[in-house]
Coordinates of C-alpha atoms and ligand atoms in Angstrom, one line a residue:
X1 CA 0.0 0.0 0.0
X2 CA 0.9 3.5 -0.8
X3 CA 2.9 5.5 1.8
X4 CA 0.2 7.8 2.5
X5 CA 3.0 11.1 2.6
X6 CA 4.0 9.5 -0.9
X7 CA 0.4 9.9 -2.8
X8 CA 0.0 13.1 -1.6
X9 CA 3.3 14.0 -2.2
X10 CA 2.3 13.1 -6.2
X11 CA -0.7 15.3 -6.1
X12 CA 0.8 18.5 -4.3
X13 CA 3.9 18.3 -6.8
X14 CA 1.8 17.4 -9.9
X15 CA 1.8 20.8 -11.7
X16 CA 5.6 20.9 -10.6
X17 CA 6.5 17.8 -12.7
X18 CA 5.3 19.3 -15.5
X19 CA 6.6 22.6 -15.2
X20 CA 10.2 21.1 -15.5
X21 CA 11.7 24.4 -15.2
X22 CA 12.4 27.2 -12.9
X23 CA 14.2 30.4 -12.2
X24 CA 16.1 30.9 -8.8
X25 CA 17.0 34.2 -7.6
X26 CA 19.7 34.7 -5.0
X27 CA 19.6 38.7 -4.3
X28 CA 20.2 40.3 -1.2
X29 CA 23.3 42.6 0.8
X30 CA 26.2 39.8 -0.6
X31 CA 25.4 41.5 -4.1
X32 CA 27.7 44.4 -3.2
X33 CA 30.4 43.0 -1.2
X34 CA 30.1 40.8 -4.7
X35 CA 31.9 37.8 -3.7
X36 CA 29.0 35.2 -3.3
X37 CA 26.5 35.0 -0.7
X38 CA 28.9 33.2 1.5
X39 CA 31.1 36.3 1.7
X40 CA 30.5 36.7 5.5
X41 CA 31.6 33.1 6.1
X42 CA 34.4 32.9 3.8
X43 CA 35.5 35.9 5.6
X44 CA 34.7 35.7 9.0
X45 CA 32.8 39.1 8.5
X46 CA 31.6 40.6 11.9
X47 CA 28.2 41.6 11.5
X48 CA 29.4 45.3 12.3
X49 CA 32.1 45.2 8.8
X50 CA 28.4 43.9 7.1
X51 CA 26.2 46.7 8.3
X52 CA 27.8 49.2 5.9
X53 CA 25.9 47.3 3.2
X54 CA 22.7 47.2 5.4
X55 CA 23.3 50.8 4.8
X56 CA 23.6 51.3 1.2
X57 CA 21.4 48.4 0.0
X58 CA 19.4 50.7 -2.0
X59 CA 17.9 48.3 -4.9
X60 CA 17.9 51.1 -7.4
X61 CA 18.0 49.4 -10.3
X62 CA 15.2 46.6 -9.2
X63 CA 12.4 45.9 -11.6
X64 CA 11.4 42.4 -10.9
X65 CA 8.7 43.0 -13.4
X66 CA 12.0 43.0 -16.0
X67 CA 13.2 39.7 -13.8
X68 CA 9.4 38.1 -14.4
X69 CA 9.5 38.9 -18.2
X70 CA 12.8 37.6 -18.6
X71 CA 11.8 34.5 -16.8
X72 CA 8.7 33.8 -19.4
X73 CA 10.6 34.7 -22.3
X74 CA 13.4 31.6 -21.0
X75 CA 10.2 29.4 -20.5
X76 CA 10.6 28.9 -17.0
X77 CA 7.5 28.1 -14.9
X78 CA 7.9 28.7 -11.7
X79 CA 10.7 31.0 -9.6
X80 CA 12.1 30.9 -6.5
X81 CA 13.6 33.7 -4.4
X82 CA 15.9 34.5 -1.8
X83 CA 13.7 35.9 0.9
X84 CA 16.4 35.7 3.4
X85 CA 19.5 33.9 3.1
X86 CA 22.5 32.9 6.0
X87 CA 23.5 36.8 6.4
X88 CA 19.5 37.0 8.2
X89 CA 18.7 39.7 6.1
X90 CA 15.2 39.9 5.7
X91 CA 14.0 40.9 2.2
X92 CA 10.3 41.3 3.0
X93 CA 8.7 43.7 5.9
X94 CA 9.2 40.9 8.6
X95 CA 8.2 42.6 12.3
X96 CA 10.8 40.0 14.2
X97 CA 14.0 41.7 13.1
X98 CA 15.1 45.0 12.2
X99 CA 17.3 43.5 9.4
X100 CA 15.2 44.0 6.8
X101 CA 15.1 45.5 3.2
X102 CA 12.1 48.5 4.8
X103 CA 15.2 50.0 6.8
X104 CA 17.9 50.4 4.3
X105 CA 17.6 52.7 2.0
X106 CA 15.5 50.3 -0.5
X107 CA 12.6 51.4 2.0
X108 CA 10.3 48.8 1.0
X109 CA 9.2 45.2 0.9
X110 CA 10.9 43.9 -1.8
X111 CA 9.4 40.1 -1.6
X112 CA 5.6 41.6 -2.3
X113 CA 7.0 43.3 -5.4
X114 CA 8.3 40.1 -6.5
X115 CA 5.3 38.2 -6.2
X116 CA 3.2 40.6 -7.9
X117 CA 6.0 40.7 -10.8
X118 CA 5.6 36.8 -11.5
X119 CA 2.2 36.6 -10.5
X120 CA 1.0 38.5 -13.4
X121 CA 3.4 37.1 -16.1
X122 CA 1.3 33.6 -14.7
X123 CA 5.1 32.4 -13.5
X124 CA 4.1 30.2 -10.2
X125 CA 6.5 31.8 -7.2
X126 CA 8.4 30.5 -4.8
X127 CA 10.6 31.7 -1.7
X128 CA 13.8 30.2 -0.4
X129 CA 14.2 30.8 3.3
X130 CA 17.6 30.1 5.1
X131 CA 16.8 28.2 8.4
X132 CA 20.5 29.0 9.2
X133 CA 20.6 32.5 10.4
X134 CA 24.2 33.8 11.1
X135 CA 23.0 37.2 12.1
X136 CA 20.4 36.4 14.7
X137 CA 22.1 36.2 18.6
X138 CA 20.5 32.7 19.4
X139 CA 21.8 31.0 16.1
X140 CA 25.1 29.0 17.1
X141 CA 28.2 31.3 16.4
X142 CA 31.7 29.5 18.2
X143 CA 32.3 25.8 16.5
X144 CA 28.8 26.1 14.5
X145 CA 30.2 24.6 11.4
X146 CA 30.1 27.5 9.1
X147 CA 29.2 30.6 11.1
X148 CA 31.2 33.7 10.6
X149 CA 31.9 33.4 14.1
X150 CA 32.9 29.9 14.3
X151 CA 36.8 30.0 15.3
X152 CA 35.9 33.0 18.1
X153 CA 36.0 32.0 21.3
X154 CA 34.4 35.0 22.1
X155 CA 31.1 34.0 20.2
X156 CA 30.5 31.1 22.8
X157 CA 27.1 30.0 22.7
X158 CA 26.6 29.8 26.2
X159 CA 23.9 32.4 26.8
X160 CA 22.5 31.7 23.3
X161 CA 18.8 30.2 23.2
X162 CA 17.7 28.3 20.3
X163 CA 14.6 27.8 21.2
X164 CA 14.1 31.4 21.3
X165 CA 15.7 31.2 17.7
X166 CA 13.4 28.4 16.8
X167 CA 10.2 30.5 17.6
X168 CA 11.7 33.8 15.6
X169 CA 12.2 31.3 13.1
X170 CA 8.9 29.9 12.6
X171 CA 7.4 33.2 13.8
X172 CA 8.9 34.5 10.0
X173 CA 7.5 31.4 7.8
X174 CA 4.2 32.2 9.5
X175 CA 4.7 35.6 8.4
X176 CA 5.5 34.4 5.0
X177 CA 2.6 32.0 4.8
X178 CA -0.1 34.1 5.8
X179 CA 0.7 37.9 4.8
X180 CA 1.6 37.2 0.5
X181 CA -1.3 35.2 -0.5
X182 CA -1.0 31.6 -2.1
X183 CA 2.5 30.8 -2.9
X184 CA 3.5 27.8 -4.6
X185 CA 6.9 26.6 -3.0
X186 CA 9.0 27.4 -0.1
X187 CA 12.5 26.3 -0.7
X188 CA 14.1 25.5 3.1
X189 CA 18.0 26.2 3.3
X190 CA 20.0 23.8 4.7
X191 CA 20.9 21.2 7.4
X192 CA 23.9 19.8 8.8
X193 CA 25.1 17.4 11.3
X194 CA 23.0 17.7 13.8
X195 CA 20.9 20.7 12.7
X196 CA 18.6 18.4 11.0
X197 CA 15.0 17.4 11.3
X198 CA 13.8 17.9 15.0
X199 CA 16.5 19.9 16.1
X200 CA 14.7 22.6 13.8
X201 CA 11.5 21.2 15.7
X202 CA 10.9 20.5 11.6
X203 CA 7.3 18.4 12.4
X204 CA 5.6 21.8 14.6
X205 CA 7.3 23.6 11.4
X206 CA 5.5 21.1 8.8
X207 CA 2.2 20.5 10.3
X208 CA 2.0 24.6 10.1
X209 CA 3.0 24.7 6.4
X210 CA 0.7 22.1 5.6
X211 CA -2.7 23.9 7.7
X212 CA -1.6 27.3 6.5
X213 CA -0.8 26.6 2.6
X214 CA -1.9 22.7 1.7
X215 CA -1.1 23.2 -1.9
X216 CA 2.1 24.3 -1.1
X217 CA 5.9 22.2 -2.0
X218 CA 8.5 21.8 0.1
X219 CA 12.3 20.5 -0.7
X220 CA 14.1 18.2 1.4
X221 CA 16.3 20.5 3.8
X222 CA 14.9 20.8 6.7
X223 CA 15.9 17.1 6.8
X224 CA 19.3 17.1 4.5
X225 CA 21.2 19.6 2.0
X226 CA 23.3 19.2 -1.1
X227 CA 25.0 16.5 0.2
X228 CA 22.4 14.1 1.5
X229 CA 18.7 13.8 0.4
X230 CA 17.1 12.5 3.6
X231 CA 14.0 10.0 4.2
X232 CA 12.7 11.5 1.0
X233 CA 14.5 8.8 -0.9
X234 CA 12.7 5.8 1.5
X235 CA 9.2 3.9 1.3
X236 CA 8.2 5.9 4.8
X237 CA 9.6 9.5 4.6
X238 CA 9.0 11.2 7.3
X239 CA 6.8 14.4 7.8
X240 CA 9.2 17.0 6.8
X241 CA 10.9 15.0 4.1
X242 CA 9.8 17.4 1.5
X243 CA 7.9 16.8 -1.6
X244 CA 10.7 16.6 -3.8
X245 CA 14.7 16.4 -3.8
X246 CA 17.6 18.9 -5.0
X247 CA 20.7 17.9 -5.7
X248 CA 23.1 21.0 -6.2
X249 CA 25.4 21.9 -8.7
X250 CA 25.1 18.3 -10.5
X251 CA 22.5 16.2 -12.4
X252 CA 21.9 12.9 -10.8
X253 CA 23.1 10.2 -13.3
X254 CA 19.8 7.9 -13.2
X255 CA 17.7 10.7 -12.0
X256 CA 16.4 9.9 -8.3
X257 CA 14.2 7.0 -7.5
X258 CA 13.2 6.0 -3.7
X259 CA 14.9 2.6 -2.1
X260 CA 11.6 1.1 -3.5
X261 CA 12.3 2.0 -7.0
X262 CA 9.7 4.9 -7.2
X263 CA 10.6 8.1 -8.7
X264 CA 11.1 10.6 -6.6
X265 CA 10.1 14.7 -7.8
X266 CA 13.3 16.0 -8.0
X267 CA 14.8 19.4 -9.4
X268 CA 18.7 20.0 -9.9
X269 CA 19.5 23.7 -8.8
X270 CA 22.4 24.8 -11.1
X271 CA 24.0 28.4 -11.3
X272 CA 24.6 29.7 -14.6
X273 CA 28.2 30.6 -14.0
X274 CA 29.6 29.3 -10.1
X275 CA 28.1 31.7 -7.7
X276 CA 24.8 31.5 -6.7
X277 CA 25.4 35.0 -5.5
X278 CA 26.0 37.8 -7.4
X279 CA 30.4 37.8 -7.9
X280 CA 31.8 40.1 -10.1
X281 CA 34.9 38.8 -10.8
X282 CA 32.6 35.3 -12.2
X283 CA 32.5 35.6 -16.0
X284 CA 32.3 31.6 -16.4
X285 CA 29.5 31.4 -18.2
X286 CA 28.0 28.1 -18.8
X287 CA 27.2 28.7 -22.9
X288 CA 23.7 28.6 -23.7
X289 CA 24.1 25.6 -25.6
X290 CA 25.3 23.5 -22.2
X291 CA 22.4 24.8 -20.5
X292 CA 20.2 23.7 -23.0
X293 CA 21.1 20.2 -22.8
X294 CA 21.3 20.2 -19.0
X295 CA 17.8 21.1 -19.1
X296 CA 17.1 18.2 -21.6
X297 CA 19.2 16.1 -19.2
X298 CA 17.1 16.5 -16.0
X299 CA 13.8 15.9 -18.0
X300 CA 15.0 13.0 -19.7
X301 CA 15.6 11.5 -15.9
X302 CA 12.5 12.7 -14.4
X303 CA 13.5 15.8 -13.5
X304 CA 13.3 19.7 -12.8
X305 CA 16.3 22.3 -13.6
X306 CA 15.9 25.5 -11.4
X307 CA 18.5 27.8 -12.8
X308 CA 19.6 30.5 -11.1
X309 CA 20.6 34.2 -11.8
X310 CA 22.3 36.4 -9.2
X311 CA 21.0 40.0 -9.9
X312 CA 23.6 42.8 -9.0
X313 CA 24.3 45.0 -6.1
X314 CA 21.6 47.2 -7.6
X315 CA 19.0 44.5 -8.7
X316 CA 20.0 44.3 -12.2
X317 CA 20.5 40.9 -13.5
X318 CA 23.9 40.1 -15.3
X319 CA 23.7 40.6 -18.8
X320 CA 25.7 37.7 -19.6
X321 CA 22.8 35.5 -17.7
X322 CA 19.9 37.4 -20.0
X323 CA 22.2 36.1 -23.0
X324 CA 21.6 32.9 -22.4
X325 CA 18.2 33.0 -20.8
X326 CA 17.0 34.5 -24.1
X327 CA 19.0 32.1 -26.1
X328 CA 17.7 29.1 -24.3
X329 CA 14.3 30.9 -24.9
X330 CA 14.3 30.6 -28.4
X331 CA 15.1 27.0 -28.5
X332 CA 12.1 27.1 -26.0
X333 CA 10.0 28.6 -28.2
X334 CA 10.4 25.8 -30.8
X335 CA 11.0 22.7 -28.4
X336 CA 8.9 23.2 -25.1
X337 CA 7.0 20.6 -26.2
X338 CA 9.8 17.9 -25.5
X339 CA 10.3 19.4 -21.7
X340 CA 6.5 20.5 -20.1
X341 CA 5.1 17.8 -19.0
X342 CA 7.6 15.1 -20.0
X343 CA 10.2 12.6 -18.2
X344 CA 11.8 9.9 -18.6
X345 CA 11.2 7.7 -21.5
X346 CA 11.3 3.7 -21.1
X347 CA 13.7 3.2 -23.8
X348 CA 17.3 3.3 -23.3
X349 CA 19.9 6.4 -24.1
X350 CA 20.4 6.5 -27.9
X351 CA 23.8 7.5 -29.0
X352 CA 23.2 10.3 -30.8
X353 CA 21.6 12.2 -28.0
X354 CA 18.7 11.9 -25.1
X355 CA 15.3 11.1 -25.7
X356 CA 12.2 12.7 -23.6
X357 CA 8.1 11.2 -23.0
X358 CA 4.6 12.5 -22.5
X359 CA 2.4 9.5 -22.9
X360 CA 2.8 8.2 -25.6
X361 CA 4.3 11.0 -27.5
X362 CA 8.4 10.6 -27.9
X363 CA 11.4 13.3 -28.2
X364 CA 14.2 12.5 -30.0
X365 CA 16.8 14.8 -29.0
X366 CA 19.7 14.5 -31.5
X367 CA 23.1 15.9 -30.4
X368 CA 25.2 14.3 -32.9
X369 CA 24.8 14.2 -36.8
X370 CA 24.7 11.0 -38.1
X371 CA 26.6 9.7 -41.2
X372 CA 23.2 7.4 -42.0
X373 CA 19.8 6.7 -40.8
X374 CA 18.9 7.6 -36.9
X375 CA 18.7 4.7 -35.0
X376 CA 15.2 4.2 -33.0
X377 CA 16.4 0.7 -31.3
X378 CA 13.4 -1.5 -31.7
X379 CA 10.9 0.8 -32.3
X380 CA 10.4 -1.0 -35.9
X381 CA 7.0 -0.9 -36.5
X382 CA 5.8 0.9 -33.2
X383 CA 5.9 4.3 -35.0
X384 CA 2.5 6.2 -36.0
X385 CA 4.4 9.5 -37.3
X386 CA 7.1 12.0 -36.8
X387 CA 7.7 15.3 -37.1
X388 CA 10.4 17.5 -36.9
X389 CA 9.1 19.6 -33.7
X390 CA 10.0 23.2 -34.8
X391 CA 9.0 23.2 -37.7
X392 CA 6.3 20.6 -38.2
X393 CA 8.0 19.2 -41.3
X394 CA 7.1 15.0 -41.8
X395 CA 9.9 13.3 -41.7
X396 CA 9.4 9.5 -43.1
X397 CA 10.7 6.1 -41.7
X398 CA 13.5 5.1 -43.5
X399 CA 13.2 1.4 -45.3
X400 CA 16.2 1.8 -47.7
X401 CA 18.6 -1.4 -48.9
X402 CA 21.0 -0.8 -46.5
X403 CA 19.2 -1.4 -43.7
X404 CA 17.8 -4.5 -44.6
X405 CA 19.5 -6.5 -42.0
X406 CA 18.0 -4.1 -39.5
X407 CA 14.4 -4.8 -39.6
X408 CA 14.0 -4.9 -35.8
X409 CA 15.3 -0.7 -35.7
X410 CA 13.2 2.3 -36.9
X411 CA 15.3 4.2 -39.0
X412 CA 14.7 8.3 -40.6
X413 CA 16.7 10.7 -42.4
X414 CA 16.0 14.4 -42.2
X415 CA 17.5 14.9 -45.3
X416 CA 15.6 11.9 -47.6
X417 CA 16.8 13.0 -51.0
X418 CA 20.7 12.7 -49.5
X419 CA 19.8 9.8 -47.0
X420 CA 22.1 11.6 -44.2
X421 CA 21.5 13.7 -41.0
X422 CA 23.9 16.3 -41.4
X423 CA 24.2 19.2 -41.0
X424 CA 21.6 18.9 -38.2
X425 CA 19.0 21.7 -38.7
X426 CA 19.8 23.0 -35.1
X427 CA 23.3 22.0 -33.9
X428 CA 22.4 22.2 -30.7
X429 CA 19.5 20.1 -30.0
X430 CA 17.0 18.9 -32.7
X431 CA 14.1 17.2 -31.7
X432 CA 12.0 14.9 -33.9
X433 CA 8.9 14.7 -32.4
X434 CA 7.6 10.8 -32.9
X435 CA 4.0 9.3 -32.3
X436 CA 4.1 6.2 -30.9
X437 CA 0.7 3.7 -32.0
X438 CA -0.5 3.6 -29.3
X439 CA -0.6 0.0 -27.6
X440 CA -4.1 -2.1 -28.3
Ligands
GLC501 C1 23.9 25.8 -0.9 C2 24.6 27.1 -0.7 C3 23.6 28.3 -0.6 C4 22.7 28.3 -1.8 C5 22.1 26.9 -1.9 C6 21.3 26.8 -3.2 O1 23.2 25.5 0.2 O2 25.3 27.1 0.6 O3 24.3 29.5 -0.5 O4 21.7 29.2 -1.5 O5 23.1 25.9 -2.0 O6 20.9 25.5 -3.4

C-alpha cells in the first residue's frame, strides 16, 4: 500500500513535474560585497564590517517585473527567491528583526514586489528561506560549522537560546505564509550534522505549512542539503521529508528514485556561471548551448532544472545570464514541447543524444549528426508519425537497402533526397517529435 505522505506528495507536486523548469533568484546585501552569498563566512565578517551594506542596499535598479519577463521569455514556470538567506537579512517587511530590506535605504518590501511581478506574467513563485541565520544572537556562532563566528572564542554559545531562535524562526515562515497570498513553493536552506529534522522542531514547522498553505511544495532540507537527500529517498519519509529532492550543482546520473524504486520529484539547482550570489569577478559562463542540454538532461531523468541568476548589487541581473536566458528561450520557443510535461522515457539512451516522453508522444533529442539513418532501437513498426518539432516538417521512416538487415530498428533521415543527417537543422539540439501507436 501507498505510503500515505507519498500519494499526496504526487498530487501537491503534480503541476511541478510538469513545469520542468524554474528560475532561482539569489539577491540580497552579498550582491555588493560581490563575492557570493557566502562572503560573510568565507571571511569571517563581523556583522558590524556587514552593516555598511545594510546601509547602502538601495535596490535602485530593481524591476522584478524585468526579472518576471525575462523569466517567461526563457520558458521557465515557476521561480524561487531569496527571501532571506544565512546573512539573516530579511528581504520582506518581517516585524521580528530589524534587518530587513524597509530600513535600508530600499525602503520597502521587496518580496511583495516580486510576487506581484511573477504573479502577473502567470510564472508560479516561490521563496527560499535560510533556516540558518548567522545574524540572529540565538543561532550557534563558536564551533557552528560554518558561522562567521565559528573560530571566536568570544562568540560562545553559552547564553545563546535556540529555542528562542526556533520561535523567531517559525514566527517568520508564518509571516510568510499568511501575509503574500498563495505561494507555490518554499525552498528551506540547509541542514547539517546535527541541525537536521527535529533539532529545527521540523514536524511543529510542517504540520504549520501544511494547515496554512496545503497546496504548497517543500524540498528536502529541513531534513538534508546538497549533500544528502534525507527520508525523502525511503518507502516511509518522514513528515518534513519534502515533496521533492535537489541535488546541487550536478545532475543525478539515473535521475532519483526512492529505495523502493519509485521516482522521486526531483529538481537539480544549477547556477549559470559558479556563484549562486551575485560575484563580479565570475565571467564563467555556462554557454547557452550547455544549459540547454542540461535542461534536456534533467527531464530525460524525471526531473526539474531551477536555474539560477544572481542580480547585482543594484537588482540588475547580469547581462551575460539574459544572454543565455533568451538564447535558451528561443530554442524554447520551438521545443517546449519535449520538456512541459515530460520525463523519462522507457527506452534506453540513444547514442546520438537523449530522448524525452509525455504518454505516448516521444522526443528525439539529436546531439550528434549521423553519417546514415537515426537509429530508434526496436521501435520497428511501433511508430505512427514523426515530425520535426519546430517546424512541423514529416519526416518519413527510412526502409532503404542498407538497412535491410535491421528490420528490428526504426530508422529516418531528415535529409531523404541525401539519406544523411547532417548538417543537423539546429546543432544544438534537434528534436523529432515521434507518435508512438499507441498499444491495443
Ligand atoms: C547551498 C549554498 C547556498 C545556496 C544553496 C542553493 O546550500 O550554501 O548558499 O543558496 O546551495 O541550493
Amino acid at each position: 500500500m501507498e505510503n500515505k505522505n507519498i500519494a499526496e506528495r504526487t498530487e501537491r507536486t503534480r503541476w511541478f513535474t510538469e513545469a520542468r523548469f524554474g528560475m532561482f533568484i539569489h539577491w540580497g546585501l552579498y550582491a555588493i560585497p560581490a563575492r557570493g552569498e557566502w562572503v560573510r563566512s568565507t571571511e569571517r565578517m563581523s556583522h558590524e564590517d556587514y552593516l555598511p551594506y545594510f546601509n547602502e542596499f538601495d535596490a535602485a535598479g530593481y524591476r522584478p517585473r524585468e526579472w518576471a519577463r525575462l523569466a517567461k521569455k526563457a520558458g521557465m514556470k515557476y521561480a524561487v527567491l531569496t527571501a532571506k538567506h544565512h546573512d539573516g537579512f530579511c528581504l520582506w517587511d518581517t516585524k521580528l528583526t530589524d534587518f530587513k530590506a524597509p530600513n535600508t535605504p530600499a525602503g520597502r518590501d521587496l518580496v511583495q514586489e516580486y510576487l506581484d511581478a511573477f504573479r502577473a506574467e502567470g510564472i508560479r513563485v516561490g521563496l527560499y528561506f535560510s533556516i540558518i541565520d548567522w545574524r540572529h544572537p540565538d543561532f550557534p556562532h563558536f564551533r557552528d560549522r560554518q558561522h562567521p563566528h565559528r573560530d571566536d572564542p568570544d562568540y560562545g554559545n553559552e547564553n545563546r537560546d535556540f529555542n528562542r531562535y526556533l520561535e523567531f524562526m517559525h514566527g517568520q515562515i508564518r509571516e510568510l505564509l499568511t501575509q503574500y497570498g498563495k505561494l507555490d513553493i518554499m525552498w528551506f536552506d540547509f541542514s547539517y550534522g546535527d541541525m537536521a529534522g527535529e533539532k529545527w522542531r521540523a514536524s511543529d514547522l510542517m504540520k504549520m505549512v501544511r494547515s496554512l498553505q496545503p497546496h504548497l511544495i517543500v524540498d528536502n532540507r529541513l531534513e538534508g542539503s546538497g549533500e544528502n537527500s534525507g527520508t525523502i529517498l525511503t518507502a516511509n519519509p518522514s513528515g518534513y521529508a519534502g515533496d521533492f529532492a535537489c541535488p546541487e550543482q550536478m545532475i543525478p546520473p539515473q535521475g532519483i528514485r526512492n529505495d523502493m524504486g519509485e521516482p522521486v520529484p526531483w529538481e537539480a539547482c544549477i547556477t549559470l556561471n559558479n556563484h549562486w550570489g551575485y560575484c563580479a569577478a565570475d565571467h564563467h559562463w555556462k554557454p547557452a548551448d550547455m544549459v540547454i542540454r542540461m535542461l534536456v538532461e534533467c527531464v530525460s531523468k524525471n526531473g526539474n532544472l531551477l536555474l539560477n541568476v544572481g542580480p547585482d548589487a543594484k537588482g540588475r541581473i547580469p547581462p551575460s545570464s539574459v544572454e543565455i536566458l533568451e538564447a535558451l528561450g528561443r530554442w524554447m520557443e520551438d521545443n517546449g514541447g519535449s520538456i512541459y510535461g515530460c520525463g523519462m522515457a522507457d527506452l534506453a539512451k540513444p547514442e546520438w543524444g537523449r530522448f524525452t516522453q509525455r504518454g505516448n508522444i516521444l522526443y528525439a533529442h539529436l546531439y550528434e549528426p549521423q553519417a546514415g539513418g537515426v537509429c530508434l532501437s526496436h521501435l520497428a513498426g511501433r511508430i505512427e508519425k514523426m515530425r520535426l518539432l519546430a517546424d512541423g516538417s514529416e519526416i518519413l521512416p527510412a526502409n532503404y537497402w542498407n538497412l535491410a538487415e535491421y528490420r528490428e530498428h526504426a530508422f529516418f533521415f531528415l535529409n531523404p533526397q541525401s539519406f544523411d543527417n547532417y548538417p543537423l537543422p539546429d546543432p544544438v539540439d534537434t528534436v523529432v517529435e515521434i507518435t508512438l501507436k499507441q498499444e491495443p
